[in-house]
Short mmCIF file of C-alpha atoms and ligand atoms in Angstrom, two decimals:
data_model
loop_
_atom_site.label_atom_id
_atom_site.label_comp_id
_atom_site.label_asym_id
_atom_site.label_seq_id
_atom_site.Cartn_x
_atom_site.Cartn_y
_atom_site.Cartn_z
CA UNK A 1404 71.65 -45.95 68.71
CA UNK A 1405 73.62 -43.92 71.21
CA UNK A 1406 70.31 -40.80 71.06
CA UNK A 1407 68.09 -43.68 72.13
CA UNK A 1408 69.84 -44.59 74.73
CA UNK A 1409 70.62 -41.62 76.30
CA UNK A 1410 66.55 -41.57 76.37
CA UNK A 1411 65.82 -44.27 77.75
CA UNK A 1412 68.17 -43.88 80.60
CA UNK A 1413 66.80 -40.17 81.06
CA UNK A 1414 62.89 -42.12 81.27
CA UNK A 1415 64.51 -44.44 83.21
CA UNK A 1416 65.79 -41.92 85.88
CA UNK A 1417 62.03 -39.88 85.50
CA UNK A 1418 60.43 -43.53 86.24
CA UNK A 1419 62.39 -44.11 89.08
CA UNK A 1420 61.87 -40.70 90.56
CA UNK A 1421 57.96 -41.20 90.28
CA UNK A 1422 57.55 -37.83 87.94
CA UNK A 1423 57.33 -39.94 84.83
CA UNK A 1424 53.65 -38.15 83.19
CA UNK A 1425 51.01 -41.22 82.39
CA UNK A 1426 48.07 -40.68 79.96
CA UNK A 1427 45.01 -42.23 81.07
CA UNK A 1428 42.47 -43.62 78.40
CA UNK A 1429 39.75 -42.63 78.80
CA UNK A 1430 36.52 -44.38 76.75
CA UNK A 1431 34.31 -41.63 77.04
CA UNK A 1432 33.49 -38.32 75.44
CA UNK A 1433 35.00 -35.25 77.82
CA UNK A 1434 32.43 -33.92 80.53
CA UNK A 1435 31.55 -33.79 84.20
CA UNK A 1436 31.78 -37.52 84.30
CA UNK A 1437 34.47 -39.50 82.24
CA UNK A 1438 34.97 -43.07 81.70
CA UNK A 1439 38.87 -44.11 82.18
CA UNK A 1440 39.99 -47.58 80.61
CA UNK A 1441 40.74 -49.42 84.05
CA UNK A 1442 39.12 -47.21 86.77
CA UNK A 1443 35.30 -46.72 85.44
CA UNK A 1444 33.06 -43.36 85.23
CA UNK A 1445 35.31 -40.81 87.15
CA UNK A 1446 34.55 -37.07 88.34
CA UNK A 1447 36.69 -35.16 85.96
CA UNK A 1448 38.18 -32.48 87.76
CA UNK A 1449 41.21 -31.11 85.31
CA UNK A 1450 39.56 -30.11 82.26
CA UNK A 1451 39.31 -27.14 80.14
CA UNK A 1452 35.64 -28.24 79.43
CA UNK A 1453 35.08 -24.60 81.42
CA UNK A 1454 31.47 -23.91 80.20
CA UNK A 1455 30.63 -28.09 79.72
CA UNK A 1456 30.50 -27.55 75.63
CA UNK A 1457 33.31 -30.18 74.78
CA UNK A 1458 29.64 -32.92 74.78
CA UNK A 1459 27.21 -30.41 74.06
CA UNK A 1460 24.28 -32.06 71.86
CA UNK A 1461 23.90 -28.42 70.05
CA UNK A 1462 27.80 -28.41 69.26
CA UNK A 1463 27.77 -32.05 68.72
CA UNK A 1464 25.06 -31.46 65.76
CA UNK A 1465 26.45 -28.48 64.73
CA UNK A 1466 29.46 -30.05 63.62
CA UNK A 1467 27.89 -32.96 61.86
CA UNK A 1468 26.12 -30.53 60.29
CA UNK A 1469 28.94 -29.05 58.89
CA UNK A 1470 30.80 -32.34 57.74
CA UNK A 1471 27.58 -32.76 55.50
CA UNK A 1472 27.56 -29.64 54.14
CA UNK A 1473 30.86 -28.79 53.91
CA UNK A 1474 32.90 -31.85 53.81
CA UNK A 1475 35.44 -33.36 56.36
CA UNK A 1476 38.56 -31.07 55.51
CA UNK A 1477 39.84 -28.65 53.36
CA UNK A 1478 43.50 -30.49 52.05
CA UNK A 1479 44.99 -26.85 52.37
CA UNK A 1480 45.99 -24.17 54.12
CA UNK A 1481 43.95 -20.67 53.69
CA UNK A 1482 45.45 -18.86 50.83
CA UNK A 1483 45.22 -21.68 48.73
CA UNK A 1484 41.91 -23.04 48.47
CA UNK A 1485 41.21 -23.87 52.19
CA UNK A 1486 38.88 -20.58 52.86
CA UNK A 1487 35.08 -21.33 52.64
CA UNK A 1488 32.67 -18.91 53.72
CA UNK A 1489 32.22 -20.25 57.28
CA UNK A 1490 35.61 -19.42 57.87
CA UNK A 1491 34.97 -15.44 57.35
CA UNK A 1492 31.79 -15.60 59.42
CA UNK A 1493 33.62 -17.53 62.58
CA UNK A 1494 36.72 -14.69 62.04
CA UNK A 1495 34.24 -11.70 61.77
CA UNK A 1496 31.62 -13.65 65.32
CA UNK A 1497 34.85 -13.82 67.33
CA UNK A 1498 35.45 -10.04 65.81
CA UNK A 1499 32.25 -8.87 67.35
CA UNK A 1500 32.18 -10.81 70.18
CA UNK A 1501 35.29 -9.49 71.62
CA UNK A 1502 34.75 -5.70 70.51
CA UNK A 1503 37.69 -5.55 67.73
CA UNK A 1504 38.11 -4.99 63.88
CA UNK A 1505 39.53 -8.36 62.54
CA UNK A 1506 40.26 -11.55 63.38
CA UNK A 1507 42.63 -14.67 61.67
CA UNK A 1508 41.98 -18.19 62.86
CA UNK A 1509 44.85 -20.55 63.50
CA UNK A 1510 45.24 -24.31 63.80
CA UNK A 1511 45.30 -23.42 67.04
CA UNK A 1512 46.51 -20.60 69.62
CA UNK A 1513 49.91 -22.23 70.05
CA UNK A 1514 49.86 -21.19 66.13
CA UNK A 1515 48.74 -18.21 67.05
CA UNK A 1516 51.76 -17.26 69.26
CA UNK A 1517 54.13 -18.55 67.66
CA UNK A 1518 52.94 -17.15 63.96
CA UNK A 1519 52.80 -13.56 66.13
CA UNK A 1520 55.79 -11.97 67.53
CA UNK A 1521 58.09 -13.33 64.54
CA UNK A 1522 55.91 -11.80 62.14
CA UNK A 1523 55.83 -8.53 63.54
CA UNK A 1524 58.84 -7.65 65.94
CA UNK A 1525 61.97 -7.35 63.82
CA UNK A 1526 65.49 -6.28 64.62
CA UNK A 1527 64.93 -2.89 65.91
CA UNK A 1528 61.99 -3.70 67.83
CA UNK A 1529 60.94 -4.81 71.33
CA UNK A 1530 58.91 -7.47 73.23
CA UNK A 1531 58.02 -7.01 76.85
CA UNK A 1532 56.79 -10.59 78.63
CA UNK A 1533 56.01 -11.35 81.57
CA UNK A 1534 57.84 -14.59 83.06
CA UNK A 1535 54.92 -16.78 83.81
CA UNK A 1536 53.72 -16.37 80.44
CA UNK A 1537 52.71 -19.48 78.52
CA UNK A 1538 55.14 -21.72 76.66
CA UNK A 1539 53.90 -21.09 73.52
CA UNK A 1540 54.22 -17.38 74.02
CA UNK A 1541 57.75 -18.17 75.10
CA UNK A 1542 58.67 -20.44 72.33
CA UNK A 1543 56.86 -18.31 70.20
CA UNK A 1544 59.09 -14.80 71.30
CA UNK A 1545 62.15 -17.13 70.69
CA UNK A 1546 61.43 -17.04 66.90
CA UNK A 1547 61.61 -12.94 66.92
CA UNK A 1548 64.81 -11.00 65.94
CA UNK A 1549 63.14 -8.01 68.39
CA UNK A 1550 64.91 -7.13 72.00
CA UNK A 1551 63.44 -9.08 74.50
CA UNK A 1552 62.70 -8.34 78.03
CA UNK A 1553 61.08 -10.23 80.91
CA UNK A 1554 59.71 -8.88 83.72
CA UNK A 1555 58.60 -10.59 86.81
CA UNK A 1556 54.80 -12.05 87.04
CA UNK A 1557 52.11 -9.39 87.38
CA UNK A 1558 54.67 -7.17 89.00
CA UNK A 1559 53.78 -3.91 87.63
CA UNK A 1560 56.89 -2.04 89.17
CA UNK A 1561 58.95 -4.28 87.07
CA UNK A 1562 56.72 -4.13 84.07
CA UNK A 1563 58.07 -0.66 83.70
CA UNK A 1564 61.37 -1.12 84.18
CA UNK A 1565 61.02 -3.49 81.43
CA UNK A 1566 59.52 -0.75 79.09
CA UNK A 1567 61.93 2.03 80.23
CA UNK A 1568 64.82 -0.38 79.31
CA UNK A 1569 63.71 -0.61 76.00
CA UNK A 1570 62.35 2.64 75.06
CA UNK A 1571 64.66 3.54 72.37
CA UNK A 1572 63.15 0.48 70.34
CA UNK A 1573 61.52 1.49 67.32
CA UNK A 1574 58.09 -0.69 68.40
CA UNK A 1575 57.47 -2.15 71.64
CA UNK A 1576 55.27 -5.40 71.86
CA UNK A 1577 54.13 -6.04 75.33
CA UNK A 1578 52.34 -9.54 75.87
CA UNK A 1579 51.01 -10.68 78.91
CA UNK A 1580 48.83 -14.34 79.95
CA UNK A 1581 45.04 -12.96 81.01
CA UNK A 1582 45.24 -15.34 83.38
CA UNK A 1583 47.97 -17.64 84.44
CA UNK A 1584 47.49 -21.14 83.64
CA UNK A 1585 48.92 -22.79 86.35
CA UNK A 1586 48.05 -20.31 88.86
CA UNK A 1587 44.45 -19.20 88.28
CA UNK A 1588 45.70 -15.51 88.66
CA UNK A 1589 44.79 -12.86 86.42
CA UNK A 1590 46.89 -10.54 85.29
CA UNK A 1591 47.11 -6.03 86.20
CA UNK A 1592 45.52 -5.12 83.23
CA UNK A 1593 43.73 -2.16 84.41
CA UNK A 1594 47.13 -0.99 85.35
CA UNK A 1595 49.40 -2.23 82.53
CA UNK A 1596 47.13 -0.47 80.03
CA UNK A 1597 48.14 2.90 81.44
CA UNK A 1598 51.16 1.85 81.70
CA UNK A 1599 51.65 1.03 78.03
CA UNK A 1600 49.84 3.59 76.88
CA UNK A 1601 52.89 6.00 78.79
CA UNK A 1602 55.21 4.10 76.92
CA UNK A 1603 53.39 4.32 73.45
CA UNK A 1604 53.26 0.06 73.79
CA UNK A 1605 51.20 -2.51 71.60
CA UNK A 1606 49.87 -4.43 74.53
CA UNK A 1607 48.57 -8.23 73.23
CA UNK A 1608 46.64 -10.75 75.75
CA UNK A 1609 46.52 -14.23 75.68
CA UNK A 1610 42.89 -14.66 76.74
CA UNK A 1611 43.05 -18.16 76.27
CA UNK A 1612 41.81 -19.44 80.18
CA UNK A 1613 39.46 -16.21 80.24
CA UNK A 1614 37.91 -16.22 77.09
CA UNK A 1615 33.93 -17.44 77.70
CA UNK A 1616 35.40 -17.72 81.44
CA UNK A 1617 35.33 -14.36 82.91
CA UNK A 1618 33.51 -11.31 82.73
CA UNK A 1619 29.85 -11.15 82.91
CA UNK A 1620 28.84 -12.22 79.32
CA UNK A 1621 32.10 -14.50 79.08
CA UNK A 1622 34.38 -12.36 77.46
CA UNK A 1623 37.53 -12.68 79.30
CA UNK A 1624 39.81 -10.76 81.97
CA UNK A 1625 39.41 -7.29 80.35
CA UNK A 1626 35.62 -7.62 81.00
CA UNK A 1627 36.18 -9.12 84.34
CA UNK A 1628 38.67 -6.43 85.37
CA UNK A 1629 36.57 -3.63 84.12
CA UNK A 1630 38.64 -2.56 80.73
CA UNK A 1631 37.11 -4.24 77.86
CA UNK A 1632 37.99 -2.15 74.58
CA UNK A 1633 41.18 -1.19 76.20
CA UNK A 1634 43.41 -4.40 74.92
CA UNK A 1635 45.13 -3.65 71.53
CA UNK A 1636 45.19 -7.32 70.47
CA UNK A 1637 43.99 -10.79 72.13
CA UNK A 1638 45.18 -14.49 71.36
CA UNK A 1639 42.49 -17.13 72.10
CA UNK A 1640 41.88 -20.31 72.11
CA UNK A 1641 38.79 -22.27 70.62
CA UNK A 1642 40.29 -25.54 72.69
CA UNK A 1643 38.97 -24.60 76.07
CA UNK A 1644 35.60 -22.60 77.36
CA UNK A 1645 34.08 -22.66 73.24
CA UNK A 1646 33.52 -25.81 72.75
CA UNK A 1647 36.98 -27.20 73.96
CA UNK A 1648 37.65 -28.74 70.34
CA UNK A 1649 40.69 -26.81 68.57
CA UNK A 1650 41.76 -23.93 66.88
CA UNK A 1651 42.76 -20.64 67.87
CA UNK A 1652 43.50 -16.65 66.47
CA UNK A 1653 44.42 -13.49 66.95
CA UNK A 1654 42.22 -10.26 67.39
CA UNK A 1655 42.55 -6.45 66.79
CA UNK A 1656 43.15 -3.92 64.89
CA UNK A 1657 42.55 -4.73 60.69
CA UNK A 1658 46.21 -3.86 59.88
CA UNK A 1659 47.23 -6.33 62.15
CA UNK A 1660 45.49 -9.15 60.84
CA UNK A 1661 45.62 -8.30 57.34
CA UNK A 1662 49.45 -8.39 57.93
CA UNK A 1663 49.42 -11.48 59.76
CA UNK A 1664 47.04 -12.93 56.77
CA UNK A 1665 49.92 -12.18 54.82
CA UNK A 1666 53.04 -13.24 56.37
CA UNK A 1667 52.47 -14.81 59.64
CA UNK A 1668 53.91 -18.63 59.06
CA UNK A 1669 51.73 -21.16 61.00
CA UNK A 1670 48.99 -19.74 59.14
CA UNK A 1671 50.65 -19.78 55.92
CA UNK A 1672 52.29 -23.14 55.92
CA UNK A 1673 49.73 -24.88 58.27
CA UNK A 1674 45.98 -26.36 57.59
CA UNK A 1675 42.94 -25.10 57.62
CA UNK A 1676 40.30 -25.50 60.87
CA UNK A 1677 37.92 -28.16 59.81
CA UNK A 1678 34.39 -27.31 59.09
CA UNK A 1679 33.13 -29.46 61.65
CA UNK A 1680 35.01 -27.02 64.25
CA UNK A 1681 34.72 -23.78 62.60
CA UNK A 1682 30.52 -24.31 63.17
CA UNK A 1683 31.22 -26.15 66.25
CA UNK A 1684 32.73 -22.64 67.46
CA UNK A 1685 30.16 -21.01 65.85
CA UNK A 1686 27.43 -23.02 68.02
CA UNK A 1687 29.35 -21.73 71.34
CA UNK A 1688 29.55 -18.54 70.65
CA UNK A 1689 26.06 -18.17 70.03
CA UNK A 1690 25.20 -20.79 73.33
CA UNK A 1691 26.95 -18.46 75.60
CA UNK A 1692 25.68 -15.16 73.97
CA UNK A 1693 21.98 -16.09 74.15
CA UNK A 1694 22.59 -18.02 77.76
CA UNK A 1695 24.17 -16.12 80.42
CA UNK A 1696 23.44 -19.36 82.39
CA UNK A 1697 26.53 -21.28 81.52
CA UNK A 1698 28.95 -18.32 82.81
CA UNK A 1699 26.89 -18.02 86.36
CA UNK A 1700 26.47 -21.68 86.84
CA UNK A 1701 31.10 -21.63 86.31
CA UNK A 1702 31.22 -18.49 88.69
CA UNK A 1703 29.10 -20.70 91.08
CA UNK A 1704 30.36 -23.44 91.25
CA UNK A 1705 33.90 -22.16 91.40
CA UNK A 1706 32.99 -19.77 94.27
CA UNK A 1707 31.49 -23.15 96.05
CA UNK A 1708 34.44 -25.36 95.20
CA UNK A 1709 37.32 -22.65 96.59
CA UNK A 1710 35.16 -21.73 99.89
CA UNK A 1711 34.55 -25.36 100.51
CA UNK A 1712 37.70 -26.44 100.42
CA UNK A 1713 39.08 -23.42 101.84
CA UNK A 1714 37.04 -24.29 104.99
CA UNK A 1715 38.19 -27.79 105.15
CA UNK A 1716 41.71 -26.93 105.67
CA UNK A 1717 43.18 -27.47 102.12
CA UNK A 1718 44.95 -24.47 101.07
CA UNK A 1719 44.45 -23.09 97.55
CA UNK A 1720 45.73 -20.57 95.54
CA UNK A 1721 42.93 -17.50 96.26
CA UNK A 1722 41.67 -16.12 93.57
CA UNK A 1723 38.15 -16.53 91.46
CA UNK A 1724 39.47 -18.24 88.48
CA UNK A 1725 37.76 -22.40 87.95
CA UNK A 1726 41.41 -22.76 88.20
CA UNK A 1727 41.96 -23.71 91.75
CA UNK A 1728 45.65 -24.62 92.38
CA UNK A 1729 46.36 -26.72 95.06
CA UNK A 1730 50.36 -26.31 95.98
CA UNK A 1731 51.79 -30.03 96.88
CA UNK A 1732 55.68 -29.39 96.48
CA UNK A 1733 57.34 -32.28 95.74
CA UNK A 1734 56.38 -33.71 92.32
CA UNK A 1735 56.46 -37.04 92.88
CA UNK A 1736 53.74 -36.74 96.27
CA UNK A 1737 51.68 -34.65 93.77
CA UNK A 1738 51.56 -37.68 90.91
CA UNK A 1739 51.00 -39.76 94.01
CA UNK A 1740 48.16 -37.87 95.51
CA UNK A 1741 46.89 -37.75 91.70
CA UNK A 1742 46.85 -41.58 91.44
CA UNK A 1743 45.12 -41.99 94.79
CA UNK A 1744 42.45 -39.43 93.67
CA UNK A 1745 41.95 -41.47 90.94
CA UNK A 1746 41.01 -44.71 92.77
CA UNK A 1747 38.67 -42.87 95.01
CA UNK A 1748 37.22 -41.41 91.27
CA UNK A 1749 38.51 -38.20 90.99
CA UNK A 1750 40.65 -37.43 87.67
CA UNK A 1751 42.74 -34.33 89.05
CA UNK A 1752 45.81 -33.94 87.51
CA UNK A 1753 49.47 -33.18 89.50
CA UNK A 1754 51.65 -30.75 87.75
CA UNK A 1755 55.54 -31.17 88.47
CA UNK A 1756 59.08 -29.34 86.85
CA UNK A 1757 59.39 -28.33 84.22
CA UNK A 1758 55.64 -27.47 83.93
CA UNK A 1759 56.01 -25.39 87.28
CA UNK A 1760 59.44 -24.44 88.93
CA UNK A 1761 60.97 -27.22 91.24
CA UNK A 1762 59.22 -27.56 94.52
CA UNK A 1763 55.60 -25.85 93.53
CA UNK A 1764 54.18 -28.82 92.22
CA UNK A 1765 50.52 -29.16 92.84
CA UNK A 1766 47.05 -30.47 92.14
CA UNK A 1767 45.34 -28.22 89.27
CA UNK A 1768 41.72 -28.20 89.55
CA UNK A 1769 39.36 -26.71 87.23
CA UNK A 1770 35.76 -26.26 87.63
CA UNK A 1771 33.31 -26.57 85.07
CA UNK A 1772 30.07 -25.23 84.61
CA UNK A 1773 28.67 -28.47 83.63
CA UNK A 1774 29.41 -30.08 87.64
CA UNK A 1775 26.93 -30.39 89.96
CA UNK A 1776 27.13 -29.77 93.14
CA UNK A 1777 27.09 -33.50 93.84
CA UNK A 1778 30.08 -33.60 92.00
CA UNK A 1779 31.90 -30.35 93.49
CA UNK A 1780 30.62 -31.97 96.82
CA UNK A 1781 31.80 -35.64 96.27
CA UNK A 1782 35.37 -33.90 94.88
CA UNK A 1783 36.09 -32.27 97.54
CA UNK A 1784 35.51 -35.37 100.36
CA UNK A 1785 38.59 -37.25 98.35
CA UNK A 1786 40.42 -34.40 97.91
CA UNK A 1787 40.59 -33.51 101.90
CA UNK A 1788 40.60 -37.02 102.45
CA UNK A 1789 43.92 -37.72 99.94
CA UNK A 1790 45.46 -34.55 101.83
CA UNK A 1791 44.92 -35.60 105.09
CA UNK A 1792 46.74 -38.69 104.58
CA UNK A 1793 49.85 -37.14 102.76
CA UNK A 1794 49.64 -33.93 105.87
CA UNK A 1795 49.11 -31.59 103.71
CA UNK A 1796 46.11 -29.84 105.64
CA UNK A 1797 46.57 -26.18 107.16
CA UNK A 1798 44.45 -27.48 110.11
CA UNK A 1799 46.23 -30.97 110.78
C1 LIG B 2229 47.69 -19.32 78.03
C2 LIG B 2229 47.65 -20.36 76.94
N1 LIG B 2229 47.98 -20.00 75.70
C3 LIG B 2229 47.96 -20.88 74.69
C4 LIG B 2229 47.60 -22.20 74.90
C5 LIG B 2229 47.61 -23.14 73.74
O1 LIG B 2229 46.31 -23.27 73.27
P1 LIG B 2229 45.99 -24.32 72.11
O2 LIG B 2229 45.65 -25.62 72.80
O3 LIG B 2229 44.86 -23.73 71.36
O4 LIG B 2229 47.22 -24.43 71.29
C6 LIG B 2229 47.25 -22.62 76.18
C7 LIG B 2229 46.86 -24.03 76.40
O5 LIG B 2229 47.19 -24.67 77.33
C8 LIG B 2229 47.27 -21.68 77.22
O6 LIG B 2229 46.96 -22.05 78.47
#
């Protein structure tokens, strides 16, 4: 039992540090207000839940819906027999809604990466990332046989260095994060799309924290920055802003997804979305298409949250995104100042190494459009309160 042991002592030494992760239980479904086994209803203040879908009574019956007409699960992956017509029509709505030819769902947009860049970039190829990009973009280049390159976040100096040093490649795959997950910054597209289009490069965007986020009508950085049509392929999520359930795909050109329908493994060897989220997705797409309401109320309220707290002395990460980093340092006084939140009932996560580097932990808060400004209002009171007593203030 020596591999047990040596994990137990390593939980041991996480435990004693304070940087051990909990999960908290929570009784409720996800929203604005969450019930947590222990603690009560709670403000929840670290979700994904951008738009305030993951409850939504239209979703909700939208996917019961589906399990009555079309069952609970498909026992198979797509080739096989796990395709039903729903399936086309959510691959051909996300299609339209974000301007491409084709899309192919995943299980979810982990899948997605990771059933990507080994599909596609082979020996005598090349993928350009940029640092801060996702770990399943990461884990996902790992599987490639293609030249890899890294270049340093949103840097666009070094983005082309990156591309000059691997010029000679036969194709060049540059992927870049939308926006940064743990940052709330978005990345140069305007200016990486010229810059790829110099270098003749197939530029892919994980859209996954701007999708139904940004942009006027929802439809991710590229709309927000200005350059919608002008990404050659997106990876989404269906986990966060639509509905917040699961699933996730890739969008673009027709080759591209035929090819992926063909070869890419997670889809291959994986299940099926269930029917209950394939019309579940369906419902969100069409909630935030016919409402432009859900999108203002998020650009709102996160444009309330930062300036608020801005003016109270707690320093956040500037920016626009409903992401609204607030940088701690040590790990274990970010957990802390996560626990105290807690008993004043605010769920607000703290993010420590390995999820950020060493010494950048910090409080990761994400607006919803489904807060009030009660909420936002009784939020922000702990959160300056919880800061003040750990001196982390600008104006202490
Ligand atoms: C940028 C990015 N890509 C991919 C994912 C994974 O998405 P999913 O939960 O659909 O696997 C996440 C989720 O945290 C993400 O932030």
């Amino acid at each position: 039992m020596t591999l047990i042991s040596t994990l137990s002592a390593e939980l041991d030494e996480m435990r004693a540090a304070g940087t051990l992760k909990r999960e908290l239980l929570m009784k409720s479904a996800q929203g604005p207000i969450v019930e947590v086994e222990g603690k009560g209803e709670v403000i929840m203040l670290t979700s994904n839940n951008y738009l305030g879908l993951a409850d939504h009574p239209v979703i909700v019956e939208a996917a019961e819906k589906a399990e009555r007409d079309y069952g609970y699960g498909l026992a198979s992956v797509r080739f096989i027999c796990g395709t039903q017509t729903i399936h086309r029509t959510l691959e051909e709505r996300i299609a339209q809604f974000f301007g491409t030819e084709d899309t192919i769902l995943y299980g979810s947009c982990w899948n997605a990466n990771e059933g990507l860049f080994q599909t596609v970039a082979l020996e005598q190829d090349a993928i350009v990332s940029d640092e801060l990009n996702h770990a399943s973009i990461i884990d996902g280049i790992r599987l490639a046989k293609a030249r890899k390159e890294r270049f340093k976040n949103r840097d666009v100096a070094d983005f082309r260095r990156a591309l000059e040093a691997t010029k000679e490649s036969r194709n060049t795959i540059v992927m870049t994060d939308g926006v940064f997950s743990m940052e709330g910054s978005l990345a140069p597209l305007p200016e990486m799309i010229d810059i790829a289009k110099e270098y003749d490069a197939f530029l892919v965007v994980d859209d996954s924290h701007g999708t139904g986020v940004l942009g006027k009508t929802g439809r991710g950085t590229a709309e927000e920055m200005g350059v919608a049509g002008k990404i050659d392929a997106h990876t989404s999520t269906l986990g966060k802003a639509l509905g917040g359930s699961h699933g996730g795909f890739t969008t673009g050109p027709k080759p591209l997804v035929d090819y992926l329908r063909q070869k890419s493994r997670p889809y291959l060897f994986s299940n099926t979305l269930p029917p209950a989220v394939v019309m579940g997705s369906l419902a969100a797409i069409d909630l935030i298409e016919n409402d432009p309401s859900f999108v203002t109320r998020l650009r709102d309220n996160t444009t309330y949250f930062r300036a608020q707290l801005t003016a109270k002395g707690v320093t956040v990460r500037p920016g626009i995104h409903p992401i609204v980093p607030i940088i701690i340092g040590d790990t274990a006084k970010a957990i802390a100042m996560s626990a105290e939140l807690l008993d004043r009932g605010i769920y607000l996560s703290g993010f420590g190494f390995p999820v950020v580097p060493q010494g950048a932990a910090r409080l990761r808060c994400q607006i919803s459009a489904a807060h009030t400004r009660e909420h936002l209002d009784r939020a922000i009171e702990a959160i300056v309160a919880v800061a003040e007593k750990h001196e982390v203030l600008s104006n202490a």
